[in-house]
Amino acid sequence: METTPSATEDLCGLAEGTALCDLSREVGRRRTFAIISHPDAGKTTLTEKLLLFGGAILMAGTVKARKSGRHATSDWMEVEKQRGISVASSVMQFEYDGCVFNLLDTPGHQDFSEDTYRVLTAVDAAVMVVDAAKGVEEQTIKLLEVCRLRDTPIITFINKLDREVREPLELLDEIESVLKIACAPVTWPVGMGKSFRGVYHLLRDEILRFTAGEERAGQVVETMRGLDDERLDREFPMEVQTLRSEVELVRGAGAEFHIDAFLAGMQTPVFFGSAINNFGVREVLRALVEWAPPPQPRAAVERAVVPTEKSFTGFVFKIQANMDPNHRDRIAFMRVCSGRYEPGIKVFHRRAGRQMKIANAVTFMANERSIMEEAVAGDIIGIHNHGQLQIGDTLSEGESLTFKGIPYFAPELFSRARLRDPLRAKQLNKGLRELGEEGAIQVFEPMVDGTILLGAVGQLQFEVVEHRLRTEYGVDAVFERAGITTARWVTTEDSAHLAEFVRANQARLARDVDGNVVYLAESRVNLQFARERWPKVHFHNTREHGQKLEA
Ligand code: G4P
């Protein structure tokens, strides 16, 4: 079986000195990944089982309890409780088979897709969970598109085989045609629903027997002498013919697993199982250990940064407030890209143009935090933040660097915040500015009308902001729909031309948090009209966090 080349071996040979060799070894055993799925496919269940196998939790039900009971430790997540959805995302670290896993949770609800996108910029691989009864669903399509932007390697887990589900061949066909990614089945189901017997491991010629039950962490494995082994006929008389013909079809289709195609994001190894019954989970972990890439080099504006470089670098991909009401602070989540974090490290904060010291970064386990003693590339550290750090910020030891690749997307929903009590205007502005920095919502200041305009990708973002303004800033605001359909950041090579454009379109222009000019369109037709009328102006639908556009 092919495996990823050991980063440790390659790098240690070249590295000078033991410290660098140690760093290479540590980086080589990191696996930083996220689980993506449509709500209800089984992401929470699989997360929990991965943690259980990794020994990070002792009892099934811990993550599940967190999903429904998180309001107990975080009051603004009342919104989440009411809707039974996962709004916030967090990070979980655990060890398995010599590897250190960083599992980044993503919000399942599509209204928080911006947040999800940012989390996915911080991972090196993703596990896609598909409900075998439902197949490829809407949110999975969107998330996979996001993964494809960075060619993130994807491992597929087809879940709920203990139920009457769709035919496996049909499911693979759907994944290939809808998600446009080649499938390489690694395990193949024997039966389904009440007659689900287990899976046949196509690379190892093994039968992994299915036994229902949440408690069992292990699974019975029997090695076969290929598909012709007569034990298959004895033990699975009803299912063996289908198994043989399906596997023959799959193998004949030339769908064998190729690590290079997987690492390039072009092919996904597929596993079948039942997360709730702990079945197939170990195979996913093994794939992560053996095939998923260790931390990869990251592109900065200046150059690419290699994870085994000695100097510390990292970027902020998420800011979360009030993770715990006892600590009314904000935490900036940073992905380490190179070097080693140790408490007290002094780094350069590029956007602010000054040095800062990180004294007591934290690490997370479910909702518990503890002080981080050390972190290397691939690890996520939580930095206490009182507004100095924003999404997209780079911190680096020594050299001044700016990592690329965390965009804002043009919002599609717009509201104006109107105060019930006009005397709270200062608090409203503060609240909106801070929530904007956190990425909860996008904030625009129209050039003509003074009322702040809020832009969102999903309606729920407004509800979260309204709720947080009330509970955290004591501001009672109502949101009124603004008659705007979409926005575009504008630039032009000719500054006189831009000035002319601004003069002619003032009523439709605003500035974003970084002072960039934004065109607010009432309709697509209106946007098209503006494009035709101003051919020398560029209209962008994304921009990088912290980026001051050359306009
Ligand atoms: P999500 O995070 O992707 O939204 O999904 P979650 O894990 O919460 O799972 C959604 C539902 O699917 C849950 O049922 C869960 O128990 C069930 N489920 C997960 N894996 C399997 C599986 O392998 N087989 C079967 N049959 N069901 C599975 P629920 O009724 O919504 O919640 P609960 O009452 O079980 O907590």
mmCIF file with all atom_site columns, C-alpha atoms and ligand atoms in Angstrom, residues 37-45 64 67 159-160 162-163 274-277, ligand 1:
data_model
loop_
_atom_site.group_PDB
_atom_site.id
_atom_site.type_symbol
_atom_site.label_atom_id
_atom_site.label_alt_id
_atom_site.label_comp_id
_atom_site.label_asym_id
_atom_site.label_entity_id
_atom_site.label_seq_id
_atom_site.pdbx_PDB_ins_code
_atom_site.Cartn_x
_atom_site.Cartn_y
_atom_site.Cartn_z
_atom_site.occupancy
_atom_site.B_iso_or_equiv
_atom_site.pdbx_formal_charge
_atom_site.auth_seq_id
_atom_site.auth_comp_id
_atom_site.auth_asym_id
_atom_site.auth_atom_id
_atom_site.pdbx_PDB_model_num
ATOM   1  C CA  . SER A 1 37  ? -20.995 17.511 5.699  1.00 0.00 ? 37  SER A CA  1
ATOM   2  C CA  . HIS A 1 38  ? -24.575 18.527 5.192  1.00 0.00 ? 38  HIS A CA  1
ATOM   3  C CA  . PRO A 1 39  ? -26.381 18.917 8.564  1.00 0.00 ? 39  PRO A CA  1
ATOM   4  C CA  . ASP A 1 40  ? -27.528 15.549 9.977  1.00 0.00 ? 40  ASP A CA  1
ATOM   5  C CA  . ALA A 1 41  ? -25.162 13.418 7.897  1.00 0.00 ? 41  ALA A CA  1
ATOM   6  C CA  . GLY A 1 42  ? -23.278 12.488 11.084 1.00 0.00 ? 42  GLY A CA  1
ATOM   7  C CA  . LYS A 1 43  ? -20.465 15.031 11.515 1.00 0.00 ? 43  LYS A CA  1
ATOM   8  C CA  . THR A 1 44  ? -20.960 15.363 15.278 1.00 0.00 ? 44  THR A CA  1
ATOM   9  C CA  . THR A 1 45  ? -21.188 11.609 15.716 1.00 0.00 ? 45  THR A CA  1
ATOM   10 C CA  . LYS A 1 64  ? -23.258 15.449 21.413 1.00 0.00 ? 64  LYS A CA  1
ATOM   11 C CA  . LYS A 1 67  ? -23.901 20.312 20.567 1.00 0.00 ? 67  LYS A CA  1
ATOM   12 C CA  . ASN A 1 159 ? -22.278 6.891  6.784  1.00 0.00 ? 159 ASN A CA  1
ATOM   13 C CA  . LYS A 1 160 ? -25.374 5.087  8.126  1.00 0.00 ? 160 LYS A CA  1
ATOM   14 C CA  . ASP A 1 162 ? -26.850 0.201  9.252  1.00 0.00 ? 162 ASP A CA  1
ATOM   15 C CA  . ARG A 1 163 ? -29.951 1.666  7.596  1.00 0.00 ? 163 ARG A CA  1
ATOM   16 C CA  . SER A 1 274 ? -21.730 3.559  10.523 1.00 0.00 ? 274 SER A CA  1
ATOM   17 C CA  . ALA A 1 275 ? -20.387 6.234  12.824 1.00 0.00 ? 275 ALA A CA  1
ATOM   18 C CA  . ILE A 1 276 ? -22.958 5.642  15.513 1.00 0.00 ? 276 ILE A CA  1
ATOM   19 C CA  . ASN A 1 277 ? -21.864 2.007  15.738 1.00 0.00 ? 277 ASN A CA  1
HETATM 20 P P1  . G4P B 2 .   ? -24.490 16.393 12.132 1.00 0.00 ? 1   G4P B P1  1
HETATM 21 O O1  . G4P B 2 .   ? -23.485 16.751 13.168 1.00 0.00 ? 1   G4P B O1  1
HETATM 22 O O2  . G4P B 2 .   ? -23.876 16.156 10.771 1.00 0.00 ? 1   G4P B O2  1
HETATM 23 O O3  . G4P B 2 .   ? -25.653 17.319 12.060 1.00 0.00 ? 1   G4P B O3  1
HETATM 24 O O4  . G4P B 2 .   ? -25.114 14.957 12.485 1.00 0.00 ? 1   G4P B O4  1
HETATM 25 P P2  . G4P B 2 .   ? -25.184 14.141 13.847 1.00 0.00 ? 1   G4P B P2  1
HETATM 26 O O5  . G4P B 2 .   ? -23.895 13.495 14.148 1.00 0.00 ? 1   G4P B O5  1
HETATM 27 O O6  . G4P B 2 .   ? -25.813 14.981 14.897 1.00 0.00 ? 1   G4P B O6  1
HETATM 28 O O7  . G4P B 2 .   ? -26.170 12.990 13.394 1.00 0.00 ? 1   G4P B O7  1
HETATM 29 C C1  . G4P B 2 .   ? -27.464 13.249 12.895 1.00 0.00 ? 1   G4P B C1  1
HETATM 30 C C2  . G4P B 2 .   ? -28.374 12.099 13.236 1.00 0.00 ? 1   G4P B C2  1
HETATM 31 O O8  . G4P B 2 .   ? -27.899 10.912 12.572 1.00 0.00 ? 1   G4P B O8  1
HETATM 32 C C3  . G4P B 2 .   ? -28.397 11.762 14.722 1.00 0.00 ? 1   G4P B C3  1
HETATM 33 O O9  . G4P B 2 .   ? -29.687 11.290 15.027 1.00 0.00 ? 1   G4P B O9  1
HETATM 34 C C4  . G4P B 2 .   ? -27.403 10.615 14.820 1.00 0.00 ? 1   G4P B C4  1
HETATM 35 O O10 . G4P B 2 .   ? -27.628 9.783  15.932 1.00 0.00 ? 1   G4P B O10 1
HETATM 36 C C5  . G4P B 2 .   ? -27.681 9.884  13.521 1.00 0.00 ? 1   G4P B C5  1
HETATM 37 N N1  . G4P B 2 .   ? -26.549 9.061  13.077 1.00 0.00 ? 1   G4P B N1  1
HETATM 38 C C6  . G4P B 2 .   ? -25.242 9.390  13.016 1.00 0.00 ? 1   G4P B C6  1
HETATM 39 N N2  . G4P B 2 .   ? -24.514 8.354  12.548 1.00 0.00 ? 1   G4P B N2  1
HETATM 40 C C7  . G4P B 2 .   ? -25.378 7.346  12.313 1.00 0.00 ? 1   G4P B C7  1
HETATM 41 C C8  . G4P B 2 .   ? -25.231 5.998  11.843 1.00 0.00 ? 1   G4P B C8  1
HETATM 42 O O11 . G4P B 2 .   ? -24.150 5.505  11.570 1.00 0.00 ? 1   G4P B O11 1
HETATM 43 N N3  . G4P B 2 .   ? -26.381 5.268  11.732 1.00 0.00 ? 1   G4P B N3  1
HETATM 44 C C9  . G4P B 2 .   ? -27.604 5.770  12.057 1.00 0.00 ? 1   G4P B C9  1
HETATM 45 N N4  . G4P B 2 .   ? -28.649 4.978  11.909 1.00 0.00 ? 1   G4P B N4  1
HETATM 46 N N5  . G4P B 2 .   ? -27.774 7.013  12.516 1.00 0.00 ? 1   G4P B N5  1
HETATM 47 C C10 . G4P B 2 .   ? -26.680 7.800  12.653 1.00 0.00 ? 1   G4P B C10 1
HETATM 48 P P3  . G4P B 2 .   ? -30.763 12.177 15.753 1.00 0.00 ? 1   G4P B P3  1
HETATM 49 O O12 . G4P B 2 .   ? -31.962 11.331 15.914 1.00 0.00 ? 1   G4P B O12 1
HETATM 50 O O13 . G4P B 2 .   ? -30.916 13.466 15.029 1.00 0.00 ? 1   G4P B O13 1
HETATM 51 O O14 . G4P B 2 .   ? -30.101 12.528 17.115 1.00 0.00 ? 1   G4P B O14 1
HETATM 52 P P4  . G4P B 2 .   ? -29.925 11.621 18.391 1.00 0.00 ? 1   G4P B P4  1
HETATM 53 O O15 . G4P B 2 .   ? -31.289 11.488 18.943 1.00 0.00 ? 1   G4P B O15 1
HETATM 54 O O16 . G4P B 2 .   ? -29.338 10.323 17.943 1.00 0.00 ? 1   G4P B O16 1
HETATM 55 O O17 . G4P B 2 .   ? -29.006 12.391 19.248 1.00 0.00 ? 1   G4P B O17 1
#
